Tab-separated table of C-alpha atoms in Angstrom:
chain	number	residue	atom	x	y	z
A	18	UNK	CA	-2.913	21.541	-2.209
A	19	UNK	CA	-1.765	21.085	-5.749
A	20	UNK	CA	-2.687	23.733	-8.293
A	21	UNK	CA	-1.934	24.452	-11.925
A	22	UNK	CA	-2.661	27.869	-13.404
A	23	UNK	CA	-2.855	28.681	-17.086
A	24	UNK	CA	-3.644	32.369	-17.465
A	25	UNK	CA	-4.053	32.470	-21.245
A	26	UNK	CA	-7.483	31.236	-22.321
A	27	UNK	CA	-6.535	31.738	-25.965
A	28	UNK	CA	-3.431	32.393	-28.000
A	29	UNK	CA	-2.941	33.170	-31.665
A	30	UNK	CA	0.239	32.653	-33.655
A	31	UNK	CA	1.133	32.817	-37.296
A	32	UNK	CA	2.389	29.705	-38.998
A	33	UNK	CA	6.160	29.164	-38.686
A	34	UNK	CA	6.418	31.508	-35.706
A	35	UNK	CA	7.260	30.420	-32.168
A	36	UNK	CA	4.737	30.649	-29.336
A	37	UNK	CA	4.979	30.339	-25.557
A	38	UNK	CA	2.133	28.967	-23.469
A	39	UNK	CA	2.303	29.887	-19.804
A	40	UNK	CA	1.909	27.572	-16.840
A	41	UNK	CA	2.525	28.149	-13.157
A	42	UNK	CA	2.133	25.544	-10.461
A	43	UNK	CA	1.886	25.280	-6.736
A	44	UNK	CA	2.815	22.332	-4.595
A	45	UNK	CA	4.547	21.679	-1.302
A	46	UNK	CA	5.878	18.335	-2.471
A	47	UNK	CA	9.625	18.407	-3.155
A	48	UNK	CA	9.268	15.825	-5.899
A	49	UNK	CA	6.873	16.345	-8.772
A	50	UNK	CA	6.516	16.059	-12.499
A	51	UNK	CA	5.177	18.550	-15.000
A	52	UNK	CA	3.461	17.604	-18.227
A	53	UNK	CA	2.028	19.223	-21.275
A	54	UNK	CA	-0.756	17.620	-23.247
A	55	UNK	CA	-2.428	18.624	-26.487
A	56	UNK	CA	-6.120	18.019	-27.009
A	57	UNK	CA	-7.442	18.406	-30.555
A	58	UNK	CA	-11.148	18.590	-31.232
A	59	UNK	CA	-11.316	14.791	-31.371
A	60	UNK	CA	-10.888	14.738	-27.601
A	61	UNK	CA	-7.821	12.572	-27.181
A	62	UNK	CA	-5.139	13.906	-24.843
A	63	UNK	CA	-1.786	13.681	-26.593
A	64	UNK	CA	1.351	13.694	-24.447
A	65	UNK	CA	3.885	16.298	-25.567
A	66	UNK	CA	6.625	16.711	-22.986
A	67	UNK	CA	7.613	15.952	-19.390
A	68	UNK	CA	9.859	17.686	-16.860
A	69	UNK	CA	10.846	16.209	-13.518
A	70	UNK	CA	11.394	18.548	-10.593
A	71	UNK	CA	14.962	17.335	-10.151
A	72	UNK	CA	15.879	17.434	-13.808
A	73	UNK	CA	18.747	19.830	-14.314
A	74	UNK	CA	18.087	20.569	-17.946
A	75	UNK	CA	14.951	21.801	-19.632
A	76	UNK	CA	13.104	19.074	-21.488
A	77	UNK	CA	12.883	19.141	-25.268
A	78	UNK	CA	10.919	16.976	-27.688
A	79	UNK	CA	11.270	17.981	-31.303
A	80	UNK	CA	9.561	21.354	-31.749
A	81	UNK	CA	8.461	21.407	-28.112
A	82	UNK	CA	10.554	22.637	-25.235
A	83	UNK	CA	9.682	23.239	-21.641
A	84	UNK	CA	11.039	26.372	-20.017
A	85	UNK	CA	11.286	25.203	-16.400
A	86	UNK	CA	11.947	27.887	-13.804
A	87	UNK	CA	11.746	26.151	-10.455
A	88	UNK	CA	12.146	29.235	-8.271
A	89	UNK	CA	9.282	30.923	-10.092
A	90	UNK	CA	7.271	27.692	-10.177
A	91	UNK	CA	6.695	28.044	-13.865
A	92	UNK	CA	6.754	25.467	-16.647
A	93	UNK	CA	6.050	27.244	-19.906
A	94	UNK	CA	5.706	25.341	-23.161
A	95	UNK	CA	7.512	26.731	-26.178
A	96	UNK	CA	6.440	25.563	-29.615
A	97	UNK	CA	8.857	26.505	-32.340
A	98	UNK	CA	7.946	26.827	-36.017
A	99	UNK	CA	4.180	26.549	-35.449
A	100	UNK	CA	2.158	24.490	-37.882
A	101	UNK	CA	-1.534	24.658	-38.730
A	102	UNK	CA	-1.945	21.246	-37.129
A	103	UNK	CA	-0.813	22.678	-33.798
A	104	UNK	CA	-4.196	24.367	-33.394
A	105	UNK	CA	-5.680	22.688	-30.334
A	106	UNK	CA	-6.256	23.039	-26.620
A	107	UNK	CA	-3.072	22.702	-24.553
A	108	UNK	CA	-3.074	21.553	-20.961
A	109	UNK	CA	-0.385	21.821	-18.349
A	110	UNK	CA	-0.527	19.134	-15.671
A	111	UNK	CA	1.350	18.030	-12.582
A	112	UNK	CA	1.859	14.806	-10.707
A	113	UNK	CA	3.241	14.696	-7.197
A	114	UNK	CA	4.963	12.092	-5.094
A	115	UNK	CA	2.027	11.008	-3.014
A	116	UNK	CA	2.773	7.398	-2.269
A	117	UNK	CA	0.372	5.068	-3.972
A	118	UNK	CA	-0.957	7.560	-6.478
A	119	UNK	CA	0.310	6.326	-9.797
A	120	UNK	CA	-1.705	8.112	-12.395
A	121	UNK	CA	-3.227	11.156	-10.814
A	122	UNK	CA	-2.620	14.417	-12.650
A	123	UNK	CA	-3.712	17.887	-11.664
A	124	UNK	CA	-4.656	19.864	-14.749
A	125	UNK	CA	-4.841	23.542	-15.579
A	126	UNK	CA	-7.844	24.978	-17.413
A	127	UNK	CA	-6.040	24.949	-20.716
A	128	UNK	CA	-5.024	27.380	-23.462
A	129	UNK	CA	-6.695	27.285	-26.868
A	130	UNK	CA	-3.997	27.811	-29.470
A	131	UNK	CA	-4.947	28.934	-32.957
A	132	UNK	CA	-2.347	28.893	-35.710
A	133	UNK	CA	-3.190	31.027	-38.733
A	134	UNK	CA	-1.601	30.929	-42.199
B	30	UNK	CA	0.925	-1.041	-30.842
B	31	UNK	CA	-2.705	-0.269	-30.091
B	32	UNK	CA	-3.478	2.754	-27.964
B	33	UNK	CA	-6.003	3.177	-25.184
B	34	UNK	CA	-9.448	2.208	-26.432
B	35	UNK	CA	-12.622	3.590	-24.947
B	36	UNK	CA	-16.130	2.482	-25.732
B	37	UNK	CA	-18.646	3.739	-26.509
B	38	UNK	CA	-17.378	6.968	-28.018
B	39	UNK	CA	-20.715	8.731	-27.793
B	40	UNK	CA	-23.861	8.013	-25.852
B	41	UNK	CA	-27.035	9.733	-24.823
B	42	UNK	CA	-28.908	8.903	-21.632
B	43	UNK	CA	-31.757	10.400	-19.655
B	44	UNK	CA	-31.773	11.490	-16.056
B	45	UNK	CA	-32.037	8.637	-13.596
B	46	UNK	CA	-30.528	6.054	-15.899
B	47	UNK	CA	-27.151	4.474	-15.364
B	48	UNK	CA	-24.230	4.107	-17.721
B	49	UNK	CA	-21.155	1.905	-17.986
B	50	UNK	CA	-18.057	3.007	-19.860
B	51	UNK	CA	-15.225	0.727	-20.854
B	52	UNK	CA	-11.507	1.266	-21.198
B	53	UNK	CA	-8.916	-1.107	-22.631
B	54	UNK	CA	-5.396	0.040	-21.732
B	55	UNK	CA	-2.289	-0.290	-23.821
B	56	UNK	CA	-1.035	-3.841	-23.762
B	57	UNK	CA	1.191	-4.383	-20.739
B	58	UNK	CA	-0.088	-1.354	-18.846
B	59	UNK	CA	-1.461	-2.218	-15.425
B	60	UNK	CA	-2.566	1.173	-14.179
B	61	UNK	CA	-5.764	2.795	-15.388
B	62	UNK	CA	-7.121	6.147	-14.306
B	63	UNK	CA	-10.298	8.003	-15.203
B	64	UNK	CA	-10.957	11.707	-15.636
B	65	UNK	CA	-14.087	13.760	-16.183
B	66	UNK	CA	-13.841	16.809	-18.434
B	67	UNK	CA	-16.511	19.508	-18.462
B	68	UNK	CA	-16.432	23.123	-19.656
B	69	UNK	CA	-17.219	24.347	-16.163
B	70	UNK	CA	-14.910	22.222	-14.013
B	71	UNK	CA	-12.204	21.307	-16.479
B	72	UNK	CA	-10.393	18.002	-16.061
B	73	UNK	CA	-11.038	16.276	-12.779
B	74	UNK	CA	-9.594	13.026	-11.494
B	75	UNK	CA	-12.161	10.318	-10.804
B	76	UNK	CA	-10.213	7.256	-9.689
B	77	UNK	CA	-7.278	5.059	-10.426
B	78	UNK	CA	-6.823	1.307	-10.500
B	79	UNK	CA	-3.732	-0.841	-10.352
B	80	UNK	CA	-3.819	-4.623	-10.442
B	81	UNK	CA	-7.580	-4.673	-9.855
B	82	UNK	CA	-7.343	-2.470	-6.772
B	83	UNK	CA	-8.576	1.075	-6.479
B	84	UNK	CA	-5.519	3.095	-5.444
B	85	UNK	CA	-6.993	6.547	-5.289
B	86	UNK	CA	-10.324	8.278	-5.676
B	87	UNK	CA	-11.213	11.846	-6.496
B	88	UNK	CA	-13.894	13.972	-4.937
B	89	UNK	CA	-16.944	12.522	-6.638
B	90	UNK	CA	-20.166	11.137	-5.124
B	91	UNK	CA	-20.718	7.443	-4.629
B	92	UNK	CA	-22.780	7.297	-7.842
B	93	UNK	CA	-19.462	7.104	-9.621
B	94	UNK	CA	-17.765	3.747	-9.326
B	95	UNK	CA	-15.316	1.659	-11.213
B	96	UNK	CA	-13.466	-1.591	-11.361
B	97	UNK	CA	-10.556	-3.221	-13.073
B	98	UNK	CA	-10.367	-6.740	-14.378
B	99	UNK	CA	-7.499	-9.196	-14.332
B	100	UNK	CA	-6.607	-8.280	-17.932
B	101	UNK	CA	-6.293	-4.605	-16.803
B	102	UNK	CA	-9.402	-3.538	-18.697
B	103	UNK	CA	-11.445	-1.116	-16.655
B	104	UNK	CA	-15.040	-0.008	-16.456
B	105	UNK	CA	-16.617	2.942	-14.775
B	106	UNK	CA	-20.259	3.202	-13.872
B	107	UNK	CA	-22.418	6.186	-13.115
B	108	UNK	CA	-25.786	5.477	-11.537
B	109	UNK	CA	-28.801	7.740	-11.272
B	110	UNK	CA	-27.532	10.088	-13.926
B	111	UNK	CA	-27.894	13.827	-13.485
B	112	UNK	CA	-27.729	16.581	-16.094
B	113	UNK	CA	-24.396	17.668	-14.632
B	114	UNK	CA	-22.853	14.308	-15.467
B	115	UNK	CA	-22.767	15.287	-19.119
B	116	UNK	CA	-19.074	15.286	-19.900
B	117	UNK	CA	-16.199	13.761	-21.758
B	118	UNK	CA	-14.877	10.828	-19.742
B	119	UNK	CA	-11.235	10.102	-20.405
B	120	UNK	CA	-9.348	6.984	-19.516
B	121	UNK	CA	-5.572	6.848	-19.241
B	122	UNK	CA	-3.197	3.942	-18.860
B	123	UNK	CA	0.297	3.739	-17.518
B	124	UNK	CA	3.094	1.235	-17.279
B	125	UNK	CA	3.840	2.459	-13.747
B	126	UNK	CA	4.835	-0.377	-11.488
B	127	UNK	CA	4.517	-1.056	-7.802
B	128	UNK	CA	7.333	1.353	-6.973
B	129	UNK	CA	4.881	4.171	-7.142
B	130	UNK	CA	4.526	7.450	-8.822
B	131	UNK	CA	4.346	8.381	-12.457
B	132	UNK	CA	7.777	9.457	-13.567
B	133	UNK	CA	8.378	10.111	-17.209
B	134	UNK	CA	5.080	11.042	-18.756
B	135	UNK	CA	4.096	7.546	-19.783
B	136	UNK	CA	0.435	8.250	-19.119
B	137	UNK	CA	-1.499	7.724	-22.331
B	138	UNK	CA	-5.089	8.764	-22.879
B	139	UNK	CA	-7.879	7.388	-24.985
B	140	UNK	CA	-10.177	9.507	-27.133
B	141	UNK	CA	-12.835	9.527	-24.449
B	142	UNK	CA	-16.490	8.686	-24.123
B	143	UNK	CA	-18.752	11.663	-24.592
B	144	UNK	CA	-21.840	11.307	-22.409
B	145	UNK	CA	-24.893	13.498	-22.839
B	146	UNK	CA	-27.596	13.355	-20.177
B	147	UNK	CA	-31.007	14.702	-21.198
């Protein structure tokens, strides 16, 4: 079974500081992808970053980087130089190589990030 | 380029009624998937369509159904609504082709339809 675990229900960080949001996963599939999404109060899920299980380097997208530790089955999101607009719910998600499944993601329960001035 | 559009954004229904939600994917995207988000269960996969065919279905009762049209627009229907169906229903579209699985994060979500069942 596929499982995503986010152990931090809430995190607080001061503006301009870096913050790490934790994510661990469990799957028996050798090929999988890991995602992070941001969900502001409006409800839309905004794609942030992707890491493939065979990617050699950690993914980076602007202020976002994914700290991928395959042996530990962890895929932590690092946000550098936090901004007030980063306050939102953050979800870690996984897709696995299951044949015809194109758009099925398994989501964690999320971490509510609050950035304070 | 327009994003994923979901309508209606908000709706209120009573128990026993049915509801239809609509999703227009990003132009050129052929895969559409639906998710239910509740405080208690989190984000749960409902079903996925590709080229008008249901490719996968989550663990939901038969009251939940969907379809996809030739223009890739999708609808989901919930019949005989229950209080527990109150949720944010999110639609996502992908460019993913017939080769299979999602690869590089190109799964884009709409803002959702927030359903309240009274």
